[in-house]
Each structure stands twice: as C-alpha cells, then as structure tokens.
Amino acid sequence: MPNLILLHGALGHSDIFKPYLNVLSSYFTVHTPLFSGHGDLELPEGGLNIKKYVEELSEYCKVNHLTDVSIFGHSMGGYVALCYAMENPDNVNSVITLGTKFDWTEEQALKESKMLNPDVILEKIPQYAQLLESQHGTKWKQLLPGIADLMIDLGKNPPLENNFATITTPVQIMVGDKDNMVTLEESSRVYRSLPNAKLAVLPDTKHPIDKVRPDLLLNLIKDFWNLS
C-alpha cells in the first residue's frame, strides 16, 4: 500500500488524526509521527524551528524507508510538508495542507507569539492549559515559548516565500472559511503561486482540526487522491 504521512500542527498531537485512521488505512499505510517537544518527545537543545522539523521528517522517511509518500499536514504540519516537498521532490507524490499559515512577517510572528504565554493561558483559558498538559505533560510550559521562537524565526526567514513556483509536486491547499489564523487571501495567493495546485475552502470551518467535520475533510481528501 502507498504511504501516507499525517503531520500535526504546532502544539498539536498525532492523536488528532484518530477520527480519520479507520478510513485512511483502507487506502494507505498511515504514519503519524510526532514533532520533537510534542507528546512525550523532549524539546531539542538547539530550540525549535521549521528547518529542524523538516530534518525530523526527512529522518523519519529515511529510517522507515519511505519513498513516494503522500503527506497531509495541518497548520504548521502543512508548512513542513511543503518545505520537505521543495527539498525532496522525487520523494513526495503529493501534499494536502489544511489551515496552513503562509504570510509570515516579523510583525505577524511577534503578534502570534505573544499569545503563547503559559501564565496568561492558565489564567484566561484554563481548559486549553489542561488540554496542553494532557497532550504534552508538564513541559507544555516550555513548549509554548519554543513555538513562539519558531514563529519569530519564521517571520524573519520564511523558507517558502519566493519559492512556491519551484514546487512542482501536486498540492491541494485547504482552508476553513472561519479560520481566524489563516486568511482565504493568503491561501489563494499560494494556490496561484504553485504550478500544480488545487484550492478547497471548507464551509463553516474554524482553525483547530478537532473543529473540522471529519466527513467533509475525508470527502475532499478522497477527491484529491482519487479514492473511491
């Protein structure tokens, strides 16, 4: 069976893909790796950045002898997937991104990163703090500033910017029409910049993947990959 890699977003977890595994495993051998710092994986000593996560994906493919992979990436996972496809075009069959932010500037990154203060989250959104602790253990408080640093690094040096035209892999860019982190405009701009892309807008859909209707997402996935 062909290999499918599902990549979670920043502060996410591979558990988010559970509602999809039954259906997808009828068509693919499904892989759900975790990025370092997430789940029970330690934070790397050199800090977090997109380049590090692309290297981790590359290493995962090498260790598991995965070639000609299809990749689905949610949020940051989609950014990592496209970076990997750009660097390893012969190894990637196709990519689907959902809710991936592409417009990274230093100003934007600073704004986003300020929302990742553990004390503020504990005080204002305690249920989110509980979720983070259940997924990542007590180190969630260190993971937040790590992801903030990743965003700031991305704002200073977004590796995909000006390079979309070089990615010839078939890609489907997907975004929810109620995503408050990713705009339809940036998704549409990237779709137009990619030589071999489709665009899908999910109605009445917010950013978190647990707010996406599985049937809707699965239908779009099946359509793109011609799964009957």
Short mmCIF file of C-alpha atoms in Angstrom, two decimals:
data_model
loop_
_atom_site.label_atom_id
_atom_site.label_comp_id
_atom_site.label_asym_id
_atom_site.label_seq_id
_atom_site.Cartn_x
_atom_site.Cartn_y
_atom_site.Cartn_z
CA MET A 1 0.00 0.00 0.00
CA PRO A 2 1.18 3.55 -0.63
CA ASN A 3 2.47 5.51 2.36
CA LEU A 4 0.61 8.49 3.84
CA ILE A 5 2.20 10.72 6.48
CA LEU A 6 -0.11 12.82 8.68
CA LEU A 7 1.63 15.83 10.25
CA HIS A 8 0.15 17.67 13.23
CA GLY A 9 0.46 21.40 13.81
CA ALA A 10 2.38 23.42 16.40
CA LEU A 11 1.18 22.50 19.93
CA GLY A 12 -0.86 19.72 18.30
CA HIS A 13 -0.56 15.95 18.63
CA SER A 14 -0.82 12.97 16.31
CA ASP A 15 -3.88 11.84 18.36
CA ILE A 16 -5.93 14.47 16.47
CA PHE A 17 -5.93 12.13 13.46
CA LYS A 18 -7.72 9.26 15.26
CA PRO A 19 -11.14 10.01 13.66
CA TYR A 20 -9.53 9.57 10.21
CA LEU A 21 -7.37 6.48 10.67
CA ASN A 22 -10.03 3.86 10.03
CA VAL A 23 -10.97 5.22 6.62
CA LEU A 24 -7.48 6.26 5.51
CA SER A 25 -5.88 2.95 6.47
CA SER A 26 -8.08 1.20 3.90
CA TYR A 27 -6.10 3.04 1.20
CA PHE A 28 -2.69 3.77 2.75
CA THR A 29 -0.13 2.61 5.25
CA VAL A 30 -0.62 5.59 7.58
CA HIS A 31 2.22 7.20 9.57
CA THR A 32 1.59 9.71 12.36
CA PRO A 33 4.99 10.95 13.59
CA LEU A 34 5.29 13.47 16.42
CA PHE A 35 7.49 16.56 16.14
CA SER A 36 10.05 16.98 18.92
CA GLY A 37 8.81 18.79 22.02
CA HIS A 38 5.32 17.40 21.43
CA GLY A 39 3.67 14.48 23.20
CA ASP A 40 6.30 12.54 25.16
CA LEU A 41 9.20 13.75 22.98
CA GLU A 42 11.76 16.02 24.62
CA LEU A 43 12.43 19.58 23.49
CA PRO A 44 15.63 19.65 21.43
CA GLU A 45 18.60 21.51 22.92
CA GLY A 46 19.06 23.79 19.93
CA GLY A 47 15.49 25.10 20.14
CA LEU A 48 12.64 24.76 17.66
CA ASN A 49 12.45 25.98 14.07
CA ILE A 50 10.91 24.83 10.80
CA LYS A 51 14.28 23.64 9.46
CA LYS A 52 14.61 21.29 12.46
CA TYR A 53 11.14 19.84 11.83
CA VAL A 54 11.85 19.35 8.12
CA GLU A 55 15.02 17.46 9.13
CA GLU A 56 12.96 15.31 11.52
CA LEU A 57 10.52 14.45 8.73
CA SER A 58 13.43 13.65 6.42
CA GLU A 59 14.99 11.40 9.07
CA TYR A 60 11.63 9.67 9.68
CA CYS A 61 11.34 8.87 5.95
CA LYS A 62 14.91 7.57 5.83
CA VAL A 63 14.60 5.35 8.92
CA ASN A 64 11.29 3.89 7.73
CA HIS A 65 12.46 3.59 4.09
CA LEU A 66 9.56 5.74 2.86
CA THR A 67 9.66 6.92 -0.74
CA ASP A 68 6.97 8.36 -2.99
CA VAL A 69 4.96 9.45 0.07
CA SER A 70 1.73 11.41 0.19
CA ILE A 71 1.57 13.94 3.03
CA PHE A 72 -1.33 15.64 4.80
CA GLY A 73 -0.29 18.49 7.09
CA HIS A 74 -2.48 20.52 9.42
CA SER A 75 -1.36 24.09 10.18
CA MET A 76 2.43 24.06 10.76
CA GLY A 77 2.47 20.43 9.57
CA GLY A 78 1.44 21.68 6.12
CA TYR A 79 4.29 24.20 6.09
CA VAL A 80 6.79 21.45 6.99
CA ALA A 81 5.28 19.18 4.29
CA LEU A 82 5.76 21.80 1.56
CA CYS A 83 9.32 22.56 2.70
CA TYR A 84 10.09 18.84 2.56
CA ALA A 85 8.50 18.54 -0.92
CA MET A 86 10.54 21.53 -2.11
CA GLU A 87 13.78 19.89 -0.92
CA ASN A 88 12.88 16.29 -1.86
CA PRO A 89 10.66 16.47 -4.96
CA ASP A 90 11.42 12.89 -6.00
CA ASN A 91 10.29 11.54 -2.66
CA VAL A 92 6.86 13.21 -2.47
CA ASN A 93 3.89 12.07 -4.52
CA SER A 94 1.53 14.85 -3.39
CA VAL A 95 0.67 17.13 -0.47
CA ILE A 96 -2.54 18.36 1.16
CA THR A 97 -2.33 21.27 3.60
CA LEU A 98 -5.17 22.40 5.87
CA GLY A 99 -5.18 25.69 7.76
CA THR A 100 -1.52 26.40 6.98
CA LYS A 101 -0.38 29.99 7.55
CA PHE A 102 1.87 31.24 4.75
CA ASP A 103 2.04 35.00 5.36
CA TRP A 104 4.79 35.21 7.95
CA THR A 105 6.34 38.58 8.72
CA GLU A 106 8.31 39.59 11.81
CA GLU A 107 5.40 41.77 12.93
CA GLN A 108 2.87 38.95 12.41
CA ALA A 109 5.09 36.43 14.19
CA LEU A 110 5.57 38.69 17.21
CA LYS A 111 1.82 39.21 17.44
CA GLU A 112 1.11 35.46 17.27
CA SER A 113 3.94 34.56 19.66
CA LYS A 114 2.66 36.96 22.36
CA MET A 115 -0.44 34.78 22.66
CA LEU A 116 1.76 31.84 23.72
CA ASN A 117 2.36 32.93 27.32
CA PRO A 118 1.79 29.95 29.67
CA ASP A 119 0.70 32.13 32.63
CA VAL A 120 -1.85 34.02 30.52
CA ILE A 121 -3.23 30.75 29.11
CA LEU A 122 -3.50 29.25 32.62
CA GLU A 123 -5.41 32.31 33.80
CA LYS A 124 -7.62 33.05 30.77
CA ILE A 125 -8.11 29.68 29.03
CA PRO A 126 -7.61 27.05 31.77
CA GLN A 127 -9.32 24.32 29.72
CA TYR A 128 -6.72 24.84 26.94
CA ALA A 129 -3.93 24.62 29.55
CA GLN A 130 -5.43 21.29 30.70
CA LEU A 131 -5.51 20.01 27.11
CA LEU A 132 -1.87 21.02 26.55
CA GLU A 133 -0.82 19.29 29.77
CA SER A 134 -2.72 16.12 28.84
CA GLN A 135 -1.03 16.02 25.41
CA HIS A 136 2.50 17.17 26.25
CA GLY A 137 2.90 16.65 30.01
CA THR A 138 4.31 19.28 32.36
CA LYS A 139 6.80 20.50 29.72
CA TRP A 140 3.93 22.26 27.86
CA LYS A 141 5.05 25.45 29.61
CA GLN A 142 8.46 25.15 27.90
CA LEU A 143 6.93 24.09 24.59
CA LEU A 144 4.95 27.35 24.29
CA PRO A 145 7.99 29.69 24.28
CA GLY A 146 9.73 27.18 21.99
CA ILE A 147 6.90 27.52 19.45
CA ALA A 148 6.93 31.31 19.93
CA ASP A 149 10.63 31.28 18.96
CA LEU A 150 9.81 29.10 15.94
CA MET A 151 7.21 31.66 14.80
CA ILE A 152 9.61 34.59 15.21
CA ASP A 153 12.29 32.70 13.26
CA LEU A 154 9.70 32.00 10.55
CA GLY A 155 8.80 35.70 10.43
CA LYS A 156 12.43 36.68 9.91
CA ASN A 157 13.17 33.99 7.35
CA PRO A 158 10.13 32.22 5.81
CA PRO A 159 11.74 29.41 3.75
CA LEU A 160 8.80 29.01 1.35
CA GLU A 161 8.41 32.69 0.45
CA ASN A 162 9.51 33.33 -3.17
CA ASN A 163 9.96 29.57 -3.69
CA PHE A 164 6.40 28.36 -4.34
CA ALA A 165 6.94 28.36 -8.12
CA THR A 166 9.70 25.76 -7.70
CA ILE A 167 7.37 23.21 -6.04
CA THR A 168 6.02 21.09 -8.90
CA THR A 169 4.51 18.38 -6.64
CA PRO A 170 0.69 18.19 -6.86
CA VAL A 171 -0.69 20.15 -3.89
CA GLN A 172 -4.15 20.84 -2.51
CA ILE A 173 -4.31 23.93 -0.29
CA MET A 174 -7.29 23.79 2.07
CA VAL A 175 -8.60 26.42 4.47
CA GLY A 176 -11.70 26.86 6.59
CA ASP A 177 -13.80 29.94 5.81
CA LYS A 178 -13.93 30.76 9.55
CA ASP A 179 -10.22 30.21 10.25
CA ASN A 180 -9.14 33.18 12.38
CA MET A 181 -5.42 32.49 11.92
CA VAL A 182 -5.20 31.87 8.17
CA THR A 183 -6.83 34.10 5.55
CA LEU A 184 -8.55 32.99 2.37
CA GLU A 185 -6.39 35.58 0.60
CA GLU A 186 -3.04 34.08 1.62
CA SER A 187 -4.28 30.55 0.84
CA SER A 188 -5.48 31.70 -2.56
CA ARG A 189 -2.20 33.54 -3.26
CA VAL A 190 -0.16 30.42 -2.53
CA TYR A 191 -2.53 28.25 -4.59
CA ARG A 192 -1.93 30.60 -7.55
CA SER A 193 1.84 30.60 -6.97
CA LEU A 194 2.14 26.81 -7.05
CA PRO A 195 2.42 25.34 -10.58
CA ASN A 196 0.33 22.22 -9.84
CA ALA A 197 -2.24 23.07 -7.20
CA LYS A 198 -5.91 22.95 -6.27
CA LEU A 199 -7.73 25.07 -3.68
CA ALA A 200 -10.53 23.93 -1.38
CA VAL A 201 -12.41 26.14 1.07
CA LEU A 202 -14.23 24.29 3.84
CA PRO A 203 -17.54 25.92 4.77
CA ASP A 204 -18.32 26.87 8.37
CA THR A 205 -14.88 25.59 9.46
CA LYS A 206 -12.52 27.03 12.08
CA HIS A 207 -8.76 26.52 12.51
CA PRO A 208 -8.48 23.68 15.07
CA ILE A 209 -8.65 20.29 13.40
CA ASP A 210 -11.00 18.98 16.08
CA LYS A 211 -13.49 21.60 14.88
CA VAL A 212 -13.38 20.22 11.31
CA ARG A 213 -16.19 17.87 10.27
CA PRO A 214 -14.46 14.54 9.51
CA ASP A 215 -16.90 13.61 6.69
CA LEU A 216 -16.27 16.92 4.93
CA LEU A 217 -12.50 16.61 5.22
CA LEU A 218 -12.47 12.94 4.20
CA ASN A 219 -14.56 13.68 1.10
CA LEU A 220 -12.08 16.36 -0.01
CA ILE A 221 -9.13 14.06 0.71
CA LYS A 222 -10.73 11.20 -1.24
CA ASP A 223 -11.50 13.52 -4.15
CA PHE A 224 -7.92 14.81 -4.36
CA TRP A 225 -6.36 11.36 -4.13
CA ASN A 226 -9.00 9.68 -6.32
CA LEU A 227 -10.01 7.24 -3.59
CA SER A 228 -13.32 5.54 -4.23
#
